[in-house]
Short mmCIF file of C-alpha atoms in Angstrom, two decimals:
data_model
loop_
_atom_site.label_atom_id
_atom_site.label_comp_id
_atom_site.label_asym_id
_atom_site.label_seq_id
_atom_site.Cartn_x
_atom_site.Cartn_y
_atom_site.Cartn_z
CA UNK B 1 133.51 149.77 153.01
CA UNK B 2 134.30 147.02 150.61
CA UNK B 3 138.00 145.39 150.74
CA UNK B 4 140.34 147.14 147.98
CA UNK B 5 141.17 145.34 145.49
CA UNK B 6 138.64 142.57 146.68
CA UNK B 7 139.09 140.40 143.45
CA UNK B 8 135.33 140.34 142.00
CA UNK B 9 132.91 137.74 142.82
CA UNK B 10 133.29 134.14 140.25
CA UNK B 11 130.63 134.03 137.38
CA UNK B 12 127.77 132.50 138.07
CA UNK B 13 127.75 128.78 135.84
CA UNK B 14 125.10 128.89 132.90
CA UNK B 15 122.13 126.47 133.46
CA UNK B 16 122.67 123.20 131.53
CA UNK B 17 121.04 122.81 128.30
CA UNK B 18 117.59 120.94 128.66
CA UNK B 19 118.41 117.16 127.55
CA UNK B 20 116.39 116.56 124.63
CA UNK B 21 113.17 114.45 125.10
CA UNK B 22 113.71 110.70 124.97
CA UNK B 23 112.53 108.28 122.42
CA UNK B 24 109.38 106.54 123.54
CA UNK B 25 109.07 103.31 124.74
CA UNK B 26 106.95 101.01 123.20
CA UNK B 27 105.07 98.54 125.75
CA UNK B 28 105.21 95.31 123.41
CA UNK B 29 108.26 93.26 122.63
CA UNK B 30 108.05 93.13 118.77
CA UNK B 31 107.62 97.06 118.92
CA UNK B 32 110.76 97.59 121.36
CA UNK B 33 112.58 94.79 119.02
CA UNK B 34 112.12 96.92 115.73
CA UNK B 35 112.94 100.53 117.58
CA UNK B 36 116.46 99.19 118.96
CA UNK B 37 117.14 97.63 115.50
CA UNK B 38 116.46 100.92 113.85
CA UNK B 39 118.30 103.30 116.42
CA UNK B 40 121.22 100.80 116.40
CA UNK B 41 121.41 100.76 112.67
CA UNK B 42 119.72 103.18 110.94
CA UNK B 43 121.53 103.34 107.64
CA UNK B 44 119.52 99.83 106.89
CA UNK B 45 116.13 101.08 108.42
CA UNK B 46 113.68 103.02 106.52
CA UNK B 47 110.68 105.64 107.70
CA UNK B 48 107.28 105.79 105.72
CA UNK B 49 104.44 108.22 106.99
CA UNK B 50 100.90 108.81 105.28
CA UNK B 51 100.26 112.63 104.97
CA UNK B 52 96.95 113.99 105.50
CA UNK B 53 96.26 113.29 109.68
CA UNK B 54 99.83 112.10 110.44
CA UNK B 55 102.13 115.03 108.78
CA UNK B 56 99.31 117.40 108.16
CA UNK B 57 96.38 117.71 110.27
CA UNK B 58 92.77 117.20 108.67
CA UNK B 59 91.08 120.17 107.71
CA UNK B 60 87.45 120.67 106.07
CA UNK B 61 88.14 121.45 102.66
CA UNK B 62 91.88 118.52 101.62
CA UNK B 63 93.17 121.05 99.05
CA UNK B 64 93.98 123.57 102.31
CA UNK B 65 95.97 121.07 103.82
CA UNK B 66 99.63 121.95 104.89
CA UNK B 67 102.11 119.59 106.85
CA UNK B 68 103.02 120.31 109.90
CA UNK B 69 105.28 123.51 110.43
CA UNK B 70 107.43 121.24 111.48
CA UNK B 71 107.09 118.38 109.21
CA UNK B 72 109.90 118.68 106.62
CA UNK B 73 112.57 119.63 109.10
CA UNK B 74 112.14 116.43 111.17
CA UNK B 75 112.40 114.37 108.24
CA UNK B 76 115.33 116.41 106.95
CA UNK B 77 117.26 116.05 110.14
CA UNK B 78 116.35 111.83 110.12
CA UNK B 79 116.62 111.14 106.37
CA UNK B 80 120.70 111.36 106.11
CA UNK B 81 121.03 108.68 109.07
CA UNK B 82 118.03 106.14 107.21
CA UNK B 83 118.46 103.88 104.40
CA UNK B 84 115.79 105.57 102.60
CA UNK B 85 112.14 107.75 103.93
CA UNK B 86 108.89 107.84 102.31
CA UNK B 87 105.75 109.43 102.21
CA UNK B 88 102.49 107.12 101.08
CA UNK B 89 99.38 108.94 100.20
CA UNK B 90 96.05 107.88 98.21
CA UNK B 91 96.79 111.63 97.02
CA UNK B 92 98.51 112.64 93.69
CA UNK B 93 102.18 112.55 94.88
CA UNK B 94 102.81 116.01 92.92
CA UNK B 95 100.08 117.40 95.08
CA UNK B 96 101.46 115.79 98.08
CA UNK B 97 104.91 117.30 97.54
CA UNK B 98 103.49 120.66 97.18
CA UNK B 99 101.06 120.49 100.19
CA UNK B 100 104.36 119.28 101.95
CA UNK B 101 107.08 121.68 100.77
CA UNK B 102 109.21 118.71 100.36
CA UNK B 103 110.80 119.74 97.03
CA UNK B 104 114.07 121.30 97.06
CA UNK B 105 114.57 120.22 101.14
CA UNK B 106 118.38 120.26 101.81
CA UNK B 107 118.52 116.79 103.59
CA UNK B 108 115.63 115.52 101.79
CA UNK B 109 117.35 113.76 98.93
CA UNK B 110 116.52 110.05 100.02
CA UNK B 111 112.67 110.71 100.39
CA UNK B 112 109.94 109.32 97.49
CA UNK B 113 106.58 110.44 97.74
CA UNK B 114 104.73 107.31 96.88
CA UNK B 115 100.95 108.65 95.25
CA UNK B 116 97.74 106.93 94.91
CA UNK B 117 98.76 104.20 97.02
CA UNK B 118 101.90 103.67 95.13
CA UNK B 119 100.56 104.30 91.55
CA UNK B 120 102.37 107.11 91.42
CA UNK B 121 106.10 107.72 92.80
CA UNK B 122 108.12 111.19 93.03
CA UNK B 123 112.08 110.99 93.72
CA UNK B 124 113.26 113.99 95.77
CA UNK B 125 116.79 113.64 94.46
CA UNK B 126 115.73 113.91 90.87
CA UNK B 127 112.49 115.50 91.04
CA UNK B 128 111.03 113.17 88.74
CA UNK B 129 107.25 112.01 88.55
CA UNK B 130 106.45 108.71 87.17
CA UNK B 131 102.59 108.05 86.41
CA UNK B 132 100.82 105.36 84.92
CA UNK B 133 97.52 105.76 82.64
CA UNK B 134 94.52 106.54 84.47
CA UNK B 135 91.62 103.78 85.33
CA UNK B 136 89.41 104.18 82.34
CA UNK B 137 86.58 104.22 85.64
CA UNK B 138 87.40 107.04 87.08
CA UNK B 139 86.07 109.22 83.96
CA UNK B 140 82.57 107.20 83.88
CA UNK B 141 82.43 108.12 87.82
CA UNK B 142 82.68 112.23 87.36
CA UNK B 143 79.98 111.80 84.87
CA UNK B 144 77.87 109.99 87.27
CA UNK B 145 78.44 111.09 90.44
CA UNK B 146 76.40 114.51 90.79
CA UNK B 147 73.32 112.34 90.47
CA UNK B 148 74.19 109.89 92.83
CA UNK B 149 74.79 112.56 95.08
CA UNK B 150 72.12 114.52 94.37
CA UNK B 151 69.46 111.47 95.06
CA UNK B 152 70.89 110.79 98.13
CA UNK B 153 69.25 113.60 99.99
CA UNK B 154 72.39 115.32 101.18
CA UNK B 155 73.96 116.79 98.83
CA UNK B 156 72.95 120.65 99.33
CA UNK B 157 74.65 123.32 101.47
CA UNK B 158 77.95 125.27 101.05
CA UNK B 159 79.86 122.05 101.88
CA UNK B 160 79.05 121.15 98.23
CA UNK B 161 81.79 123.13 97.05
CA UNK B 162 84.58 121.51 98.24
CA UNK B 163 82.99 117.81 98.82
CA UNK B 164 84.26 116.16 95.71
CA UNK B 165 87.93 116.12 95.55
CA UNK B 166 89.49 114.98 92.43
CA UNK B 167 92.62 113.32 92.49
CA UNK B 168 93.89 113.64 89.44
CA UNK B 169 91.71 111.39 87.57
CA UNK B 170 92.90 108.71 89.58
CA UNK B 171 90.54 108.55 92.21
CA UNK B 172 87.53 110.46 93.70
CA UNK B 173 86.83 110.87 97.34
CA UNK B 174 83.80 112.49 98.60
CA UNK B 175 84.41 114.22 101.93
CA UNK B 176 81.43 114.74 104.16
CA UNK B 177 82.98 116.69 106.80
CA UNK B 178 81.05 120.07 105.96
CA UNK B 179 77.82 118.57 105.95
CA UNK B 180 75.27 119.24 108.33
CA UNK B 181 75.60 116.07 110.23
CA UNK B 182 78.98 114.58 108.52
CA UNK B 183 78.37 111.54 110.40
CA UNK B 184 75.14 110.79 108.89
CA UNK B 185 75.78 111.96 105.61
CA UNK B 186 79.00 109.99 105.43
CA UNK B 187 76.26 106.89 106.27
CA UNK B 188 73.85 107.92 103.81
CA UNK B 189 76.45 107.67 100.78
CA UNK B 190 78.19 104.70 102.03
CA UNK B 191 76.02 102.56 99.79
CA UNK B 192 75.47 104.29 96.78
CA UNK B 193 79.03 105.10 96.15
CA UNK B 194 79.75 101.99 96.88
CA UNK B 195 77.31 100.58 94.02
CA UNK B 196 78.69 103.48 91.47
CA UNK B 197 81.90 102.24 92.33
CA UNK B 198 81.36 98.47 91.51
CA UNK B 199 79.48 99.03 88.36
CA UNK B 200 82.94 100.90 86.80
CA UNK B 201 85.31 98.28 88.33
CA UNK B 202 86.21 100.49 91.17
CA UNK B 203 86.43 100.25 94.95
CA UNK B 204 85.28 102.09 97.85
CA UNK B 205 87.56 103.31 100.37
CA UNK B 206 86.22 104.77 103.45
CA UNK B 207 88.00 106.77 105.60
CA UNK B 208 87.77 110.05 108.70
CA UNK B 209 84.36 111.29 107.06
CA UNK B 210 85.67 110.18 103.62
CA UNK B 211 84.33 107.38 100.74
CA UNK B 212 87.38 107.57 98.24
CA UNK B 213 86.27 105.92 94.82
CA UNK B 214 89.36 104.43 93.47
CA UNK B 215 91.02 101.36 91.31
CA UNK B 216 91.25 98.10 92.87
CA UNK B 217 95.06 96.07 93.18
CA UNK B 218 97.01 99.15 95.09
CA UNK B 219 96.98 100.02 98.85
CA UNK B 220 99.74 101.21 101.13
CA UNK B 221 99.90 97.75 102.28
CA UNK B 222 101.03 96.80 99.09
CA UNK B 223 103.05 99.81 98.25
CA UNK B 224 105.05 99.77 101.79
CA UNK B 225 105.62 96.04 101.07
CA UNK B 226 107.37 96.79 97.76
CA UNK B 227 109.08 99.98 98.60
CA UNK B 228 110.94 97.66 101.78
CA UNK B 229 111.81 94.97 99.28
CA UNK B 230 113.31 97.69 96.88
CA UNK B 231 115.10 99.21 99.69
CA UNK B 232 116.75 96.22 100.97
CA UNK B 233 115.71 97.49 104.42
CA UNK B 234 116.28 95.35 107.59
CA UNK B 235 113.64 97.59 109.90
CA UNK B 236 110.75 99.97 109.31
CA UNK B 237 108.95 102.07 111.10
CA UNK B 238 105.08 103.04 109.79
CA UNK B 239 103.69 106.00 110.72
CA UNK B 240 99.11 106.50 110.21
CA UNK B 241 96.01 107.71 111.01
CA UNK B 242 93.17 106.34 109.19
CA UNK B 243 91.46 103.01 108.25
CA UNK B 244 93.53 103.06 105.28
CA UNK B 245 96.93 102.94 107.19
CA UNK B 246 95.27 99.17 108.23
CA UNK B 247 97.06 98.00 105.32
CA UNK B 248 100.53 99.30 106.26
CA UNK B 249 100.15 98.28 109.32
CA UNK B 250 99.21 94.47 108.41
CA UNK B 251 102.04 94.73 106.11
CA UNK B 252 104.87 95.31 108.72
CA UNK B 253 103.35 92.82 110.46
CA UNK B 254 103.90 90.21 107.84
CA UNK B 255 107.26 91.98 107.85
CA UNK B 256 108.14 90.81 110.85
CA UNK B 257 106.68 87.61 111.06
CA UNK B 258 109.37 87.01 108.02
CA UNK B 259 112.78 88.42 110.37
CA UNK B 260 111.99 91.94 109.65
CA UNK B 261 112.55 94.75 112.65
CA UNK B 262 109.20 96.87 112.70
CA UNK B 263 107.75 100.31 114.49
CA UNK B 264 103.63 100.72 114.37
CA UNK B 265 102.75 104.00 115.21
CA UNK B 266 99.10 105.57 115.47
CA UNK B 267 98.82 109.63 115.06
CA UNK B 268 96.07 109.15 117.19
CA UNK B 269 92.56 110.94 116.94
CA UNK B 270 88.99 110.12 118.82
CA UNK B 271 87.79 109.33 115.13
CA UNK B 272 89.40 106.40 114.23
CA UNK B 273 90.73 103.56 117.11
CA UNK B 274 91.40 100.79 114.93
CA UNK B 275 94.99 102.05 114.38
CA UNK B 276 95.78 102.57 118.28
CA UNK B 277 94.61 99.42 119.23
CA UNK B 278 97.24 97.52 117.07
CA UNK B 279 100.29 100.31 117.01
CA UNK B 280 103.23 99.79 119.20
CA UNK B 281 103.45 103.71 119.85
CA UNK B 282 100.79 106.21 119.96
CA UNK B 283 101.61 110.16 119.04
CA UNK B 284 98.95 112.95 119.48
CA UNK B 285 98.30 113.90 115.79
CA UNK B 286 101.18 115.47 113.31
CA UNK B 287 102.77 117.47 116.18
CA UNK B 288 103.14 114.37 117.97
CA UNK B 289 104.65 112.37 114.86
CA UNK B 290 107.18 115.53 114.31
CA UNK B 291 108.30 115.41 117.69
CA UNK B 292 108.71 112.07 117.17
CA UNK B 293 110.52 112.65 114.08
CA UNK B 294 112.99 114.62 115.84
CA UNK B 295 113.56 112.42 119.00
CA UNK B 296 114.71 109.72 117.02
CA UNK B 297 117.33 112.16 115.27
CA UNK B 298 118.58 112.96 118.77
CA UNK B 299 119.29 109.90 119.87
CA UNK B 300 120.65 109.16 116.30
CA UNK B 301 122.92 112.03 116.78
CA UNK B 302 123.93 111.90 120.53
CA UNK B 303 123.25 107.97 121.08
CA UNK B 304 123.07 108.49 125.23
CA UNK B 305 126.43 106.78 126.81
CA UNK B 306 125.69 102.61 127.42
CA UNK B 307 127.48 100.75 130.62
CA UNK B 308 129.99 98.38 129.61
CA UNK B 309 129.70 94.38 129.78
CA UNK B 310 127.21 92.08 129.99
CA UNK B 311 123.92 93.35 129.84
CA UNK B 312 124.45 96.17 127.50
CA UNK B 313 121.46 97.26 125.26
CA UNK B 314 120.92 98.54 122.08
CA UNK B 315 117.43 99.56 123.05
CA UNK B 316 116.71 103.40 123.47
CA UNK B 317 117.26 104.28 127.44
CA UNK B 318 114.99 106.66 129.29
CA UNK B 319 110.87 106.01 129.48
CA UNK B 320 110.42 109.63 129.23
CA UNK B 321 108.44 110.63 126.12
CA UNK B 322 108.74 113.04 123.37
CA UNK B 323 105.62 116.41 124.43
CA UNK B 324 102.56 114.76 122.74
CA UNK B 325 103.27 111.29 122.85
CA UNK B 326 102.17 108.47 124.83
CA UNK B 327 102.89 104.37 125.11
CA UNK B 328 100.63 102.56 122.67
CA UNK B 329 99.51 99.16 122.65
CA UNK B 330 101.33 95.96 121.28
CA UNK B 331 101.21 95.02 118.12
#
């Protein structure tokens, strides 16, 4: 028999809540230079991310592409804390907001979608769309194009149907990723489009089993270079994927060859290496980049406690990284 009025065994203590994953380490001192100067000041840093392969993963046919599940709750939790977040696309921006779901985002009110390589800019916190004229080009291209395609021998199949995406008269890409042998077919037009696109005063930019047919002067380079200026920012962080994130990527480097703090990071894929050879930090795809996303708002949130006196850090402490991300190479 028990002991009356034994008083009743304690309660047993609740397991600790799992510590957040830490904010990854890059391996090169310009890249751990521009992540302490953003997570020690954030309200002068700013974010910019490309969309399709870094927020949303690549699918066959562009016009099913949706961002990460993810996606616009990371940025919503990092935006308040950042001088200003943006998204930089060679697609429409309107299109880009709606393949997103960033309108109407509570948190969301400092992000600009920045379209067409800057050509076009949406403003979350007003919902306005600002657009220039169309390259007169673009037009002559449509007309032109099915033949092109059609002589070069690989235009045929049901990939046809959702090859040629328009982006609202603004540029053309022709994806190749439903061919046959999207490799070889990507090949095969290389040249051609590249000829239609010189004889209308256009460029050709290739990209994961893309040739986009657009207007020369504009690249992310150059909008990420302008949107930091406007900003007055004092670090960014660049987030891509493809050989037109090459750009952005030279451009923060030129940013910090002039004082400025800067983050590369790759959203890494075994199409493209370009980008993870040069990024400071490489993420496996959009669900790397959101967890990202999110373990920079943690530490922004809960900074972890720093040891007092000399030798105290503003870096990020821990080497542990974020589930689906891994140390890239210096920059």
């Amino acid at each position: 028999m028990g002991t009356p009025n034994a008083a009743p065994p304690p309660e047993p203590a609740p397991d600790p809540a799992p510590a957040p994953p830490a904010v990854p380490i890059p391996d090169a001192p310009a890249g751990r230079a521009g992540l302490a100067a953003l997570l020690a000041h954030p309200e002068r840093a700013v974010v910019a991310l490309d969309f399709d392969g870094t927020l949303a993963d690549i699918v066959p046919d562009p016009a099913k592409a949706r961002a990460h599940p993810g996606a616009p709750e990371a940025l919503a939790r990092l935006a308040p804390h950042l001088r200003a977040i943006a998204v930089i696309t060679g697609r429409p921006a309107g299109v880009a907001v709606r393949l997103g779901g960033f309108d109407g985002v509570p948190g969301l009110t400092h992000l600009v979608v920045l379209g067409h390589y800057g050509a076009e800019r949406w403003d979350a916190a007003t919902g306005a769309l600002h657009a220039p004229a169309p390259h007169p080009g673009i037009a002559a291209i449509q007309a032109e194009l099915p033949g092109v395609l059609d002589r070069s021998g690989v235009w045929h199949g049901t990939w046809v149907e959702t090859a040629v995406e328009r982006k609202g008269g603004r540029a053309i890409a022709v994806h190749t990723r439903r061919a046959a042998d999207p490799q070889r077919a990507f090949e095969r037009l290389r040249e051609p489009l590249t000829a239609l696109a010189e004889r209308h005063g256009l460029i050709v930019e290739p990209g994961r089993l893309v040739l986009e047919l657009r207007p020369p002067g504009m690249d992310k380079g150059v909008a990420l270079a302008e949107w930091v200026a406007e900003t007055g920012a004092a670090a960014v962080l660049y987030a891509g994927d493809d050989l037109g994130d090459l750009a952005a990527f030279a451009a923060v480097e030129k940013l910090r060859s002039d004082g400025t703090a800067g983050v590369l990071v790759c959203s890494g894929s075994s199409e493209v290496t370009e980008l993870a050879e040069r990024a400071d930090l490489v993420v496996d795809g959009p669900k790397g980049v959101v967890a990202l996303l999110n373990a920079l708002a943690d530490h922004i949130e809960n900074p972890p406690q720093q040891p007092d006196g000399p030798g105290e850090s503003d870096e990020p402490h821990g080497t542990d990284e974020p589930d689906g991300t891994e140390g890239g190479e210096g920059a």
